[in-house]
Amino acid sequence: MISRTSKAVEPQLYVYVDIRGEAVLAGMLALDDEGEQGFFAQFQYAQSYIDDPRAFALDPLNLPLTDARRTFQTESRYETLGAIFDAAPDAWGRNVMRVDRDGADVREDEVLLKGRGMGVGALFFSASVLTPNMRRVYRLPETSEIDTLAGLLADIDNGVKPKGLYRDLLGSSWDIGGARPKTIVRDDAGEMWIAKFPRARDSYDRQRVEFANLTMAREIGMTVPEVRLIDTPLGAVLMTRRFDRVQLASVAGDEPVVARRHFLSGAALISPSPRIGKRELDSARGRATFSYARLADVVRRISSHPVKDLQELYARMVLNVAVHNTDDHLKNVGFLKDETGFSYRLSPLFDVVTQEGSSKHYLHLGISGRESTFENALSEYRRFGLRTETAAQAIVDRVKKVVTQRRDYYAQARMPQQEIDRVEAALSAWRR
Ligand SMILES: Nc1ncnc2c1ncn2[C@@H]1O[C@H](COP(=O)(O)OP(=O)(O)OP(=O)(O)O)[C@@H](O)[C@H]1O
Ligand SMILES: [Mg+2]
């Protein structure tokens, strides 16, 4: 069992969960990522949360809601406490914070406290107890400011601290996950979107390709958030409507309250050991942890609609083969808690981008491991609750039928011929 002296795990953070627009204290988090001992975190539920009839386990598989005396400990942001670190930024947000600090490292507790409650899901952090119903209102950039944002993010991406006032615009987004440049944007109706921006060194327009892939996914019948493309002088920006925010009806004259929905990544639920390194992905342990079949087991355990979710998970795996999205790591799969009860659904789809660099997927697909072929995707269909090969083949056929028409979707995404040729080259490079 992992344990450290209490002195070494000092910074204490209050972990809040949004329940129907109300901030409810869920527990305490102690963190230590300084010194030679590496990362260590410890979480305990608050007794008031355990006693609250509205309370739910922050992770039904790894953080059971049983006893406020129990401590959950980890040496990795992905193991055991992944539910909590899902609400924290990944590479991009940390990069913005670092550039803002003139290149200085930012401690993990500071990373969490710098967030303004815009991370994915319903959790957020505070250094002190919040007064009931205290609502901090932060400014969010609007769609009309997208050109300015593109410029600011391009600077940050090049390691340059932007001149002038930028913190207000970027500080309300630096807790959302992922590695690519992005911000949260509010539209005229007050709805929140995730905006993904171009990178100067991209070999093709990732935003247009993602738009086309997500549009094909919708046509196949998958659950996909609303998407839009906006042109800026630096390239296209992909807007995806946030699926983890709901506007509650406003009392006359009041600002509408935005409630957060609880989200869990596949990484949080599978809780991979940090001891399984990238080189071990193809070992038995790697396969048991990093696979679509393991995600299927998670669906069986937590979904309120397992048959539908298993079919969609299977179709997503097949689509990832068809469009060669090999960046299918466990944080690119998510689950949203049902608004009532304790079950989950597979979250709407996100981050489906054709990749150039790798022949293999991140996750295992079937008996040929991470190999990107339809044959491999068909080889273990039973683990997805599909009873016959004909049923699995029907899903593969449906995906292929739509993806064969991909040129129409690329045209809809306004991709010039040269770009289409590059994506086609990436698609055919790995086909056997
Ligand atoms: N429509 C959405 N609504 C709510 N949360 C979302 C939505 N789309 C993405 N997210 C969250 O934001 C994170 C980052 O988004 P996304 O995966 O698209 O970015 P990325 O930078 O391309 O990621 P990666 O690092 O995997 O390349 C996701 O892991 C997910 O937690
Ligand atoms: Mg991602």
XYZ file of C-alpha atoms and ligand atoms in Angstrom:
464
model
C 0.000 0.000 0.000
C 1.243 3.484 -0.879
C 1.562 5.884 2.010
C 3.548 8.934 3.020
C 3.890 10.953 6.162
C 1.150 13.539 6.422
C 3.705 16.370 6.324
C 4.714 15.441 2.789
C 1.186 15.691 1.406
C 0.305 19.122 2.582
C -1.590 21.269 0.110
C -5.212 20.514 0.924
C -7.826 21.259 -1.656
C -11.568 21.151 -1.342
C -13.160 19.099 -4.126
C -16.605 20.339 -5.112
C -19.191 18.645 -7.259
C -21.925 20.532 -9.058
C -25.298 18.932 -8.360
C -28.041 20.605 -10.410
C -26.216 23.938 -10.312
C -25.297 23.806 -6.614
C -21.698 23.490 -5.376
C -21.585 20.533 -2.978
C -18.400 19.687 -1.057
C -17.474 16.103 -1.998
C -14.149 15.697 -0.207
C -10.580 16.742 0.440
C -7.570 16.217 -1.771
C -3.984 16.311 -0.507
C -1.197 16.605 -3.056
C 2.550 16.373 -3.235
C 4.432 16.593 -6.490
C 7.580 18.269 -5.251
C 10.927 16.735 -4.545
C 12.377 13.404 -5.483
C 9.527 11.217 -4.347
C 7.434 12.139 -7.369
C 3.694 12.541 -7.562
C 1.413 11.537 -4.712
C -2.257 12.331 -4.082
C -4.741 11.314 -1.437
C -8.525 11.794 -1.353
C -11.190 11.349 1.306
C -14.919 11.917 0.983
C -16.432 14.516 3.339
C -18.819 13.069 5.939
C -21.391 15.701 4.903
C -21.236 14.283 1.361
C -21.618 10.686 2.504
C -24.702 11.806 4.469
C -26.162 13.820 1.556
C -29.023 11.958 -0.159
C -28.034 13.546 -3.499
C -24.472 12.232 -3.292
C -23.031 9.766 -5.815
C -19.652 8.042 -5.998
C -17.256 10.219 -8.020
C -16.145 7.001 -9.705
C -18.402 3.962 -9.207
C -15.543 1.518 -9.894
C -12.625 3.104 -8.032
C -14.045 5.519 -5.436
C -16.990 3.792 -3.733
C -18.992 6.107 -1.511
C -18.770 4.184 1.726
C -16.804 5.724 4.543
C -15.343 9.181 5.138
C -12.421 7.621 7.040
C -11.209 5.715 4.004
C -8.370 7.353 2.088
C -7.773 6.713 -1.609
C -4.142 7.133 -2.589
C -2.256 7.225 -5.846
C 1.104 7.944 -7.447
C -0.373 8.766 -10.860
C -2.974 11.189 -12.223
C -4.543 8.303 -14.139
C -4.790 5.633 -11.449
C -7.494 5.460 -8.738
C -8.158 9.235 -8.632
C -8.528 9.667 -12.407
C -12.086 10.970 -11.831
C -10.639 13.968 -10.012
C -7.800 14.618 -12.455
C -10.192 14.403 -15.427
C -11.281 17.902 -14.306
C -7.668 19.141 -14.591
C -5.860 20.211 -17.757
C -3.565 18.008 -19.818
C -0.619 19.213 -21.890
C -2.281 22.277 -23.458
C -3.662 23.985 -20.336
C -0.426 23.288 -18.466
C 1.452 24.861 -21.357
C -0.646 28.044 -21.144
C -0.038 28.210 -17.375
C 3.711 27.706 -17.851
C 4.012 30.410 -20.533
C 1.948 32.717 -18.304
C 4.536 32.035 -15.561
C 7.429 32.907 -17.928
C 8.387 29.271 -18.277
C 8.355 28.309 -14.581
C 6.828 24.951 -13.584
C 3.417 25.053 -11.944
C 2.801 22.726 -8.971
C -0.144 20.324 -9.245
C -2.198 22.002 -6.500
C -1.698 25.349 -8.249
C -2.758 23.792 -11.553
C -6.013 22.658 -9.944
C -6.622 25.972 -8.175
C -5.953 28.066 -11.273
C -8.895 26.353 -12.953
C -12.131 28.298 -13.018
C -14.478 25.356 -13.018
C -14.380 25.001 -16.801
C -12.721 21.558 -16.856
C -14.709 18.655 -18.237
C -17.416 17.294 -15.955
C -18.932 18.425 -12.675
C -15.882 18.731 -10.384
C -13.927 21.825 -9.418
C -11.473 22.829 -6.713
C -11.089 25.489 -4.047
C -8.416 26.408 -1.495
C -11.101 27.261 1.067
C -14.663 26.295 1.907
C -17.148 28.015 -0.381
C -20.135 29.804 1.066
C -23.334 28.082 -0.056
C -24.475 29.081 -3.519
C -21.556 31.444 -3.968
C -21.295 31.828 -7.709
C -18.133 33.118 -9.301
C -18.887 34.555 -12.693
C -15.929 34.580 -15.049
C -15.879 36.158 -18.438
C -15.846 33.712 -21.325
C -14.684 34.762 -24.769
C -17.385 35.076 -27.399
C -17.561 33.690 -30.916
C -16.845 37.178 -32.312
C -13.419 37.109 -30.582
C -12.215 33.968 -32.337
C -9.616 35.754 -34.532
C -8.031 37.352 -31.452
C -8.010 33.989 -29.673
C -6.332 32.311 -32.654
C -3.527 34.886 -32.503
C -3.069 34.513 -28.736
C -2.975 30.721 -28.906
C -0.503 30.761 -31.792
C 1.846 32.883 -29.625
C 1.478 30.524 -26.663
C 2.019 27.503 -28.906
C 5.328 29.078 -29.960
C 6.272 29.596 -26.317
C 5.756 33.366 -26.548
C 3.877 35.175 -23.790
C 1.240 37.290 -25.570
C 1.414 41.027 -25.120
C -1.407 42.895 -23.435
C -4.427 41.509 -21.658
C -4.821 37.844 -22.387
C -5.313 36.174 -19.016
C -8.956 37.092 -18.882
C -9.535 35.467 -22.267
C -7.432 32.344 -21.757
C -7.728 31.820 -17.987
C -11.306 30.590 -18.265
C -10.199 27.738 -20.516
C -6.923 26.440 -19.222
C -8.529 23.686 -17.175
C -10.026 21.831 -20.166
C -8.072 18.727 -21.214
C -6.181 17.616 -24.316
C -2.895 18.536 -25.950
C -4.070 20.703 -28.880
C -4.621 24.476 -28.599
C -8.178 25.172 -27.466
C -10.449 27.531 -25.515
C -14.021 27.598 -24.295
C -16.251 30.020 -26.189
C -19.759 31.215 -25.421
C -22.207 31.813 -28.291
C -24.952 34.450 -28.545
C -27.445 32.127 -26.865
C -25.095 31.640 -23.887
C -24.204 28.034 -24.853
C -20.646 26.815 -24.283
C -18.474 25.365 -27.035
C -14.998 23.904 -27.147
C -12.989 25.652 -29.853
C -10.004 23.775 -31.333
C -7.434 25.934 -33.137
C -4.916 25.400 -35.951
C -1.204 24.845 -35.390
C 1.357 26.352 -37.723
C 3.227 23.038 -38.050
C 0.198 20.876 -38.937
C 0.705 19.069 -42.227
C -3.037 19.231 -42.942
C -5.990 21.021 -41.477
C -6.865 18.900 -38.424
C -10.022 20.928 -37.660
C -11.571 20.362 -41.086
C -10.670 16.661 -40.994
C -12.199 16.303 -37.516
C -15.324 18.130 -38.708
C -15.644 15.715 -41.650
C -15.005 12.647 -39.455
C -17.555 13.714 -36.830
C -20.118 14.477 -39.543
C -19.592 10.993 -40.999
C -19.989 9.533 -37.493
C -23.340 11.289 -37.133
C -24.442 9.914 -40.513
C -23.437 6.412 -39.376
C -25.808 6.883 -36.424
C -23.459 7.730 -33.554
C -24.110 10.296 -30.828
C -22.118 13.366 -31.876
C -22.217 16.918 -30.466
C -23.155 19.778 -32.761
C -20.071 20.975 -34.687
C -19.259 24.142 -36.636
C -16.253 25.500 -38.524
C -15.186 29.130 -38.279
C -12.536 30.604 -40.587
C -9.808 32.810 -39.129
C -6.765 34.349 -40.864
C -4.668 31.584 -39.231
C -6.902 28.724 -40.394
C -10.144 26.962 -39.504
C -11.387 26.629 -35.922
C -13.539 23.640 -34.975
C -16.353 24.385 -32.545
C -17.934 21.457 -30.667
C -20.863 22.113 -28.407
C -20.147 21.118 -24.795
C -22.134 18.046 -23.815
C -21.344 18.367 -20.105
C -23.113 21.686 -19.496
C -26.882 22.248 -19.228
C -28.626 25.585 -18.911
C -31.253 25.363 -16.194
C -34.410 27.441 -16.609
C -33.780 30.930 -15.214
C -35.944 32.608 -12.640
C -37.357 35.767 -14.311
C -34.665 38.421 -14.674
C -31.847 36.190 -13.396
C -28.877 34.921 -15.419
C -29.607 31.291 -16.356
C -27.739 28.833 -14.135
C -25.431 26.481 -16.004
C -25.241 23.072 -14.343
C -22.317 20.732 -14.907
C -22.768 17.057 -15.710
C -20.385 14.545 -14.186
C -17.934 13.027 -16.691
C -15.539 10.115 -16.359
C -12.870 9.274 -18.899
C -12.080 5.710 -19.893
C -8.720 6.297 -18.180
C -10.382 7.149 -14.848
C -12.602 4.063 -14.933
C -9.930 1.616 -16.109
C -7.390 3.185 -13.731
C -4.200 2.033 -15.484
C -1.119 1.348 -13.409
C 1.690 3.860 -14.109
C 3.977 0.842 -14.242
C 2.592 -0.150 -17.659
C 4.797 1.973 -19.900
C 4.300 2.635 -23.608
C 6.694 -0.156 -24.443
C 4.560 -2.605 -22.513
C 1.373 -1.884 -24.471
C 1.658 -5.171 -26.341
C 2.260 -7.299 -23.240
C -0.586 -9.304 -21.681
C -0.960 -6.622 -19.006
C -1.011 -3.879 -21.639
C -3.652 -5.700 -23.611
C -5.832 -6.313 -20.547
C -5.731 -2.620 -19.691
C -5.546 -0.696 -22.961
C -8.205 -2.303 -25.132
C -11.662 -1.665 -26.556
C -12.706 -4.976 -24.997
C -11.789 -3.631 -21.544
C -13.855 -0.512 -22.293
C -16.706 -2.840 -23.245
C -16.447 -4.410 -19.764
C -16.713 -0.916 -18.254
C -19.838 -0.233 -20.357
C -21.387 -3.454 -19.036
C -20.742 -2.407 -15.457
C -21.878 1.230 -15.490
C -24.145 1.930 -18.460
C -27.902 2.334 -18.131
C -28.186 1.221 -21.805
C -25.395 -1.351 -22.205
C -26.619 -2.933 -25.448
C -26.769 0.399 -27.297
C -23.534 1.684 -25.777
C -21.670 -1.523 -26.627
C -22.834 -1.275 -30.235
C -21.736 2.339 -30.407
C -18.369 1.557 -28.822
C -17.869 -1.179 -31.416
C -18.885 1.181 -34.249
C -16.462 3.836 -32.924
C -13.624 1.312 -32.975
C -14.484 0.404 -36.585
C -14.720 4.090 -37.548
C -11.288 4.689 -36.015
C -9.940 1.993 -38.353
C -11.811 3.432 -41.364
C -10.510 6.995 -40.857
C -7.211 5.842 -39.331
C -7.654 7.619 -36.015
C -4.891 5.843 -34.133
C -4.889 8.435 -31.333
C -7.603 6.417 -29.559
C -6.184 6.618 -26.021
C -8.287 6.162 -22.874
C -8.907 9.890 -22.373
C -10.510 10.069 -25.800
C -13.390 7.912 -24.562
C -15.777 9.284 -21.967
C -18.897 8.574 -19.970
C -21.559 11.030 -18.794
C -23.585 10.411 -15.661
C -27.324 10.120 -16.201
C -29.185 13.134 -14.821
C -31.042 10.895 -12.402
C -29.798 7.693 -10.797
C -26.251 6.397 -10.603
C -25.685 5.016 -14.093
C -23.781 6.407 -17.046
C -23.951 6.571 -20.843
C -21.096 6.624 -23.302
C -20.533 10.363 -23.810
C -21.046 11.925 -27.227
C -18.095 11.349 -29.552
C -15.069 13.686 -29.705
C -11.500 13.888 -31.051
C -11.716 11.689 -34.157
C -8.777 12.849 -36.275
C -7.026 10.984 -39.088
C -3.424 10.412 -37.982
C -0.292 10.184 -40.075
C 2.429 8.980 -37.774
C 1.455 5.510 -36.641
C 0.340 2.263 -38.183
C -0.969 0.964 -34.859
C -3.829 2.115 -32.663
C -3.258 3.037 -29.036
C -5.862 0.512 -27.892
C -6.048 -3.188 -28.745
C -8.849 -3.987 -31.191
C -8.866 -7.779 -31.427
C -6.700 -10.856 -31.831
C -4.113 -8.974 -33.881
C -3.624 -6.482 -31.094
C -3.383 -2.844 -32.111
C -3.222 -3.551 -35.847
C -5.461 -1.202 -37.869
C -7.557 -3.614 -39.980
C -11.267 -4.375 -40.272
C -10.391 -8.051 -39.920
C -8.844 -7.370 -36.530
C -11.871 -5.275 -35.486
C -14.146 -8.171 -36.465
C -12.146 -10.829 -34.642
C -13.564 -10.410 -31.104
C -17.051 -9.044 -31.778
C -18.568 -11.218 -29.023
C -16.846 -9.129 -26.357
C -19.075 -6.239 -27.489
C -22.275 -8.186 -26.862
C -22.773 -8.842 -30.584
C -24.207 -12.349 -30.927
C -23.348 -13.139 -34.551
C -20.645 -12.275 -37.009
C -23.416 -11.024 -39.324
C -24.365 -8.380 -36.726
C -20.725 -7.253 -36.417
C -20.281 -7.282 -40.194
C -23.423 -5.124 -40.577
C -21.820 -2.432 -38.387
C -18.564 -2.637 -40.355
C -20.524 -2.351 -43.618
C -22.488 0.667 -42.354
C -19.265 2.452 -41.343
C -17.552 1.589 -44.630
C -20.547 2.732 -46.695
C -20.436 6.225 -45.184
C -16.632 6.518 -45.117
C -16.451 5.544 -48.807
C -18.313 8.817 -49.453
C -15.702 10.772 -47.474
C -14.840 13.120 -50.353
C -18.328 14.631 -50.052
C -17.733 15.246 -46.346
C -14.278 16.733 -46.990
C -15.911 19.053 -49.539
C -18.555 20.011 -46.957
C -15.666 20.871 -44.593
C -14.326 23.099 -47.417
C -11.058 21.219 -47.742
C -9.074 22.139 -50.847
C -8.035 19.284 -53.176
C -4.426 19.474 -52.033
C -5.486 18.869 -48.419
C -7.747 15.995 -49.431
C -4.836 14.372 -51.260
C -2.708 14.615 -48.113
C -5.373 13.013 -45.950
C -5.912 10.298 -48.559
C -2.170 9.649 -48.518
C -2.306 9.277 -44.709
C -5.249 6.888 -45.075
C -3.646 4.679 -47.684
C -0.155 4.692 -46.158
C -1.154 2.124 -43.552
C -3.628 0.022 -45.550
C -2.443 -3.492 -46.266
N -18.013 18.521 -26.821
C -17.395 18.371 -25.657
N -18.040 18.639 -24.492
C -17.414 18.500 -23.302
N -16.133 18.074 -23.164
C -15.442 17.800 -24.271
C -16.022 17.913 -25.579
N -15.077 17.576 -26.491
C -13.966 17.265 -25.790
N -14.174 17.391 -24.456
C -13.200 17.205 -23.363
O -12.060 17.963 -23.694
C -10.899 17.134 -23.786
C -10.023 17.629 -24.928
O -10.711 17.545 -26.160
P -10.059 16.778 -27.407
O -9.827 15.373 -27.012
O -10.940 17.032 -28.574
O -8.711 17.597 -27.531
P -7.252 17.213 -28.062
O -6.374 18.296 -27.605
O -7.320 16.947 -29.526
O -6.932 15.875 -27.293
P -5.610 14.926 -27.432
O -4.678 15.360 -26.392
O -6.235 13.586 -27.160
O -5.129 15.059 -28.843
C -11.440 15.714 -23.984
O -10.529 14.765 -23.489
C -12.740 15.749 -23.199
O -12.485 15.548 -21.822
Mg -8.270 14.139 -26.928
